[in-house]
């Protein structure tokens, strides 16, 4: 029965490439799915399978589990890769959330155009996910819990066992004399999911034996409602979204409509969604702020800011005001925080004068000094005033590379060059400050 259900799910949601990638942890659920997958590719050899074990480094047993997964996969005729990851803690994220984010980021590297990722979540996992969303006060999007099928990386993510009880999966494993690993952290009830699994779900199942189906139905209905809302808002969102990815909301938008559009905009960018309180802050404290304000709302590693009545989604980065790099002509240099590369390139056309022998040439991200006169301007201006006039958003003012000769500002990449550093018309060789963004 379990195998026929697995086959039905594959055929109902076939990968374009017929490439199936299994997330293999070695626990009961994924171990059973490995066996199901091995049977499937033996019966249908035009399909191809591959397994990936994600090594989080959170348990002293992880090395043993990784090797055990490779052994089981090889015995099943399936290749298995080990992906070593580090869980990035901080920003309010739990260990569970950090591990999950790292796991899916690693798995995404194995999903190519049209491939399908298989994970082994089941009906009991769905109850836990639903209750965790309920605890957080989630709306329909959160209460939709886990869908059977969703897009993922360059392909899709399929959960073939999502409607199957864990007891049925365990019965299959026992019947087929499978071995699996037991993660000791699954017994630690300090984690909310484990508390629900060991304390709450058994009581719910005892009181209401049909609770799995009821939760599955409610999650499905919430998912349908969310999909309908997305469909109804798609035209307005398309009009509101700008070419640079920012969001422009009409001045007469209601709070209800505005926050719904913001949610859909964030959802399209696959970020961790803000809470209701944070979403309200984005609307009331950012969208509705005074015209001359510089508002922002931060959560996890993200922030939403407003510039010229448009919303921008940004990552939160550490300050790099003190960063600097000495440069020589015709060499490319990597900038920090994925900001790209810069080069001072020699050229024969009009450009910047060559640096003098005693001038140390450097790239920096901050300037504190006297007023400057950019090329083409009639007079000098304070640096802050110039950035406002050139319409450089506040969050880019210390993230745009600047060229210095000694302590004198020469140019701000893509914004201006300082007039006094323009090479004379008689110069046969000049330089250009080039910036290649990531």
CSV table of N, CA, C and O in Angstrom, one decimal, residues 2-15 18-21 32-50 76 78 116 118 158 160 172:
chain,number,residue,atom,x,y,z
A,2,UNK,N,1.9,1.3,0.9
A,2,UNK,CA,2.7,2.5,1.0
A,2,UNK,C,3.5,2.7,-0.4
A,2,UNK,O,3.6,3.8,-0.8
A,3,UNK,N,4.0,1.6,-0.9
A,3,UNK,CA,4.7,1.7,-2.2
A,3,UNK,C,3.8,2.2,-3.3
A,3,UNK,O,4.2,3.1,-4.1
A,4,UNK,N,2.6,1.7,-3.4
A,4,UNK,CA,1.7,2.1,-4.5
A,4,UNK,C,1.3,3.6,-4.3
A,4,UNK,O,1.2,4.3,-5.3
A,5,UNK,N,1.2,4.0,-3.0
A,5,UNK,CA,0.9,5.5,-2.8
A,5,UNK,C,2.1,6.3,-3.2
A,5,UNK,O,1.9,7.4,-3.8
A,6,UNK,N,3.3,5.8,-2.9
A,6,UNK,CA,4.5,6.6,-3.3
A,6,UNK,C,4.6,6.7,-4.8
A,6,UNK,O,4.8,7.8,-5.4
A,7,UNK,N,4.3,5.6,-5.6
A,7,UNK,CA,4.4,5.6,-7.0
A,7,UNK,C,3.3,6.6,-7.6
A,7,UNK,O,3.6,7.3,-8.5
A,8,UNK,N,2.1,6.5,-7.0
A,8,UNK,CA,1.1,7.4,-7.4
A,8,UNK,C,1.5,8.9,-7.3
A,8,UNK,O,1.2,9.7,-8.2
A,9,UNK,N,2.1,9.3,-6.2
A,9,UNK,CA,2.6,10.6,-6.0
A,9,UNK,C,3.6,11.1,-7.0
A,9,UNK,O,3.6,12.2,-7.5
A,10,UNK,N,4.5,10.2,-7.4
A,10,UNK,CA,5.5,10.5,-8.4
A,10,UNK,C,4.9,10.7,-9.7
A,10,UNK,O,5.2,11.7,-10.4
A,11,UNK,N,4.0,9.8,-10.1
A,11,UNK,CA,3.4,9.9,-11.4
A,11,UNK,C,2.4,11.1,-11.5
A,11,UNK,O,2.3,11.7,-12.6
A,12,UNK,N,1.8,11.4,-10.4
A,12,UNK,CA,0.9,12.6,-10.4
A,12,UNK,C,1.7,13.9,-10.4
A,12,UNK,O,1.1,14.9,-10.9
A,13,UNK,N,2.9,13.9,-10.0
A,13,UNK,CA,3.8,15.1,-10.0
A,13,UNK,C,5.1,14.8,-10.6
A,13,UNK,O,6.2,14.9,-9.9
A,14,UNK,N,5.2,14.4,-11.9
A,14,UNK,CA,6.4,13.9,-12.4
A,14,UNK,C,7.5,15.0,-12.6
A,14,UNK,O,7.2,16.1,-13.0
A,15,UNK,N,8.8,14.7,-12.4
A,15,UNK,CA,9.8,15.6,-12.7
A,15,UNK,C,10.0,15.7,-14.2
A,15,UNK,O,10.0,14.7,-14.9
A,18,UNK,N,13.0,13.6,-14.9
A,18,UNK,CA,12.9,12.2,-14.3
A,18,UNK,C,14.1,12.0,-13.4
A,18,UNK,O,14.5,10.9,-13.2
A,19,UNK,N,14.6,13.1,-12.8
A,19,UNK,CA,15.6,13.1,-11.8
A,19,UNK,C,15.0,13.3,-10.5
A,19,UNK,O,14.4,14.4,-10.2
A,20,UNK,N,15.2,12.4,-9.5
A,20,UNK,CA,14.6,12.5,-8.2
A,20,UNK,C,15.8,12.6,-7.2
A,20,UNK,O,16.7,11.7,-7.2
A,21,UNK,N,15.8,13.6,-6.3
A,21,UNK,CA,16.8,13.8,-5.4
A,21,UNK,C,16.2,13.7,-4.0
A,21,UNK,O,15.3,14.4,-3.6
A,32,UNK,N,12.9,4.8,5.1
A,32,UNK,CA,11.8,4.1,4.4
A,32,UNK,C,11.7,4.7,3.0
A,32,UNK,O,11.5,3.9,2.0
A,33,UNK,N,11.8,6.0,2.8
A,33,UNK,CA,11.7,6.6,1.5
A,33,UNK,C,12.8,6.1,0.6
A,33,UNK,O,12.6,5.9,-0.6
A,34,UNK,N,14.0,5.9,1.1
A,34,UNK,CA,15.1,5.4,0.3
A,34,UNK,C,14.8,4.1,-0.2
A,34,UNK,O,15.0,3.8,-1.4
A,35,UNK,N,14.2,3.2,0.6
A,35,UNK,CA,13.8,1.9,0.2
A,35,UNK,C,12.7,2.0,-0.9
A,35,UNK,O,12.7,1.2,-1.9
A,36,UNK,N,11.7,2.8,-0.7
A,36,UNK,CA,10.6,3.0,-1.7
A,36,UNK,C,11.2,3.5,-3.0
A,36,UNK,O,10.8,3.1,-4.1
A,37,UNK,N,12.2,4.5,-2.9
A,37,UNK,CA,12.8,5.1,-4.1
A,37,UNK,C,13.6,4.0,-4.9
A,37,UNK,O,13.6,4.0,-6.1
A,38,UNK,N,14.3,3.2,-4.1
A,38,UNK,CA,15.1,2.1,-4.8
A,38,UNK,C,14.2,1.1,-5.5
A,38,UNK,O,14.5,0.7,-6.6
A,39,UNK,N,13.1,0.8,-4.9
A,39,UNK,CA,12.1,-0.1,-5.6
A,39,UNK,C,11.6,0.6,-6.9
A,39,UNK,O,11.4,-0.1,-7.9
A,40,UNK,N,11.3,1.9,-6.7
A,40,UNK,CA,10.7,2.6,-7.8
A,40,UNK,C,11.6,2.6,-9.0
A,40,UNK,O,11.2,2.4,-10.2
A,41,UNK,N,12.9,3.0,-8.8
A,41,UNK,CA,13.8,3.1,-10.0
A,41,UNK,C,14.2,1.7,-10.6
A,41,UNK,O,14.6,1.6,-11.7
A,42,UNK,N,14.1,0.7,-9.8
A,42,UNK,CA,14.3,-0.7,-10.3
A,42,UNK,C,13.1,-1.0,-11.3
A,42,UNK,O,13.3,-1.6,-12.3
A,43,UNK,N,11.9,-0.6,-10.8
A,43,UNK,CA,10.7,-0.9,-11.6
A,43,UNK,C,10.6,0.0,-12.8
A,43,UNK,O,10.0,-0.4,-13.9
A,44,UNK,N,11.0,1.2,-12.7
A,44,UNK,CA,10.9,2.2,-13.7
A,44,UNK,C,12.3,2.8,-14.0
A,44,UNK,O,12.7,3.9,-13.5
A,45,UNK,N,13.1,2.1,-14.8
A,45,UNK,CA,14.5,2.5,-15.0
A,45,UNK,C,14.8,3.8,-15.8
A,45,UNK,O,15.9,4.2,-15.8
A,46,UNK,N,13.7,4.3,-16.4
A,46,UNK,CA,13.9,5.6,-17.1
A,46,UNK,C,13.9,6.8,-16.1
A,46,UNK,O,14.3,7.9,-16.5
A,47,UNK,N,13.6,6.5,-14.8
A,47,UNK,CA,13.8,7.5,-13.7
A,47,UNK,C,15.2,7.3,-13.1
A,47,UNK,O,15.8,6.2,-13.1
A,48,UNK,N,15.7,8.4,-12.6
A,48,UNK,CA,17.1,8.4,-12.0
A,48,UNK,C,17.0,9.0,-10.6
A,48,UNK,O,16.2,9.9,-10.3
A,49,UNK,N,17.8,8.5,-9.7
A,49,UNK,CA,17.7,8.9,-8.3
A,49,UNK,C,19.1,9.3,-7.8
A,49,UNK,O,20.1,8.7,-8.2
A,50,UNK,N,19.1,10.1,-6.8
A,50,UNK,CA,20.3,10.6,-6.1
A,50,UNK,C,19.9,11.0,-4.7
A,50,UNK,O,18.8,11.5,-4.5
A,76,UNK,N,21.4,0.3,-2.0
A,76,UNK,CA,20.2,0.5,-2.8
A,76,UNK,C,20.4,0.8,-4.2
A,76,UNK,O,19.4,1.0,-5.0
A,78,UNK,N,21.9,3.6,-5.2
A,78,UNK,CA,21.7,5.1,-5.4
A,78,UNK,C,23.0,5.8,-4.8
A,78,UNK,O,23.4,5.5,-3.7
A,116,UNK,N,13.3,17.0,-9.2
A,116,UNK,CA,12.3,17.0,-8.0
A,116,UNK,C,13.1,16.6,-6.7
A,116,UNK,O,13.8,15.6,-6.7
A,118,UNK,N,12.8,15.2,-3.0
A,118,UNK,CA,11.9,14.4,-2.2
A,118,UNK,C,12.2,14.5,-0.8
A,118,UNK,O,13.4,14.3,-0.4
A,158,UNK,N,8.6,17.7,-3.6
A,158,UNK,CA,7.5,16.8,-3.5
A,158,UNK,C,7.6,16.1,-2.1
A,158,UNK,O,8.7,15.6,-1.8
A,160,UNK,N,5.9,13.0,-0.9
A,160,UNK,CA,5.0,11.9,-1.2
A,160,UNK,C,4.2,11.3,-0.1
A,160,UNK,O,3.2,10.7,-0.3
A,172,UNK,N,6.1,-0.3,7.9
A,172,UNK,CA,6.8,-0.7,6.6
A,172,UNK,C,8.3,-1.0,6.9
A,172,UNK,O,8.8,-2.0,6.5
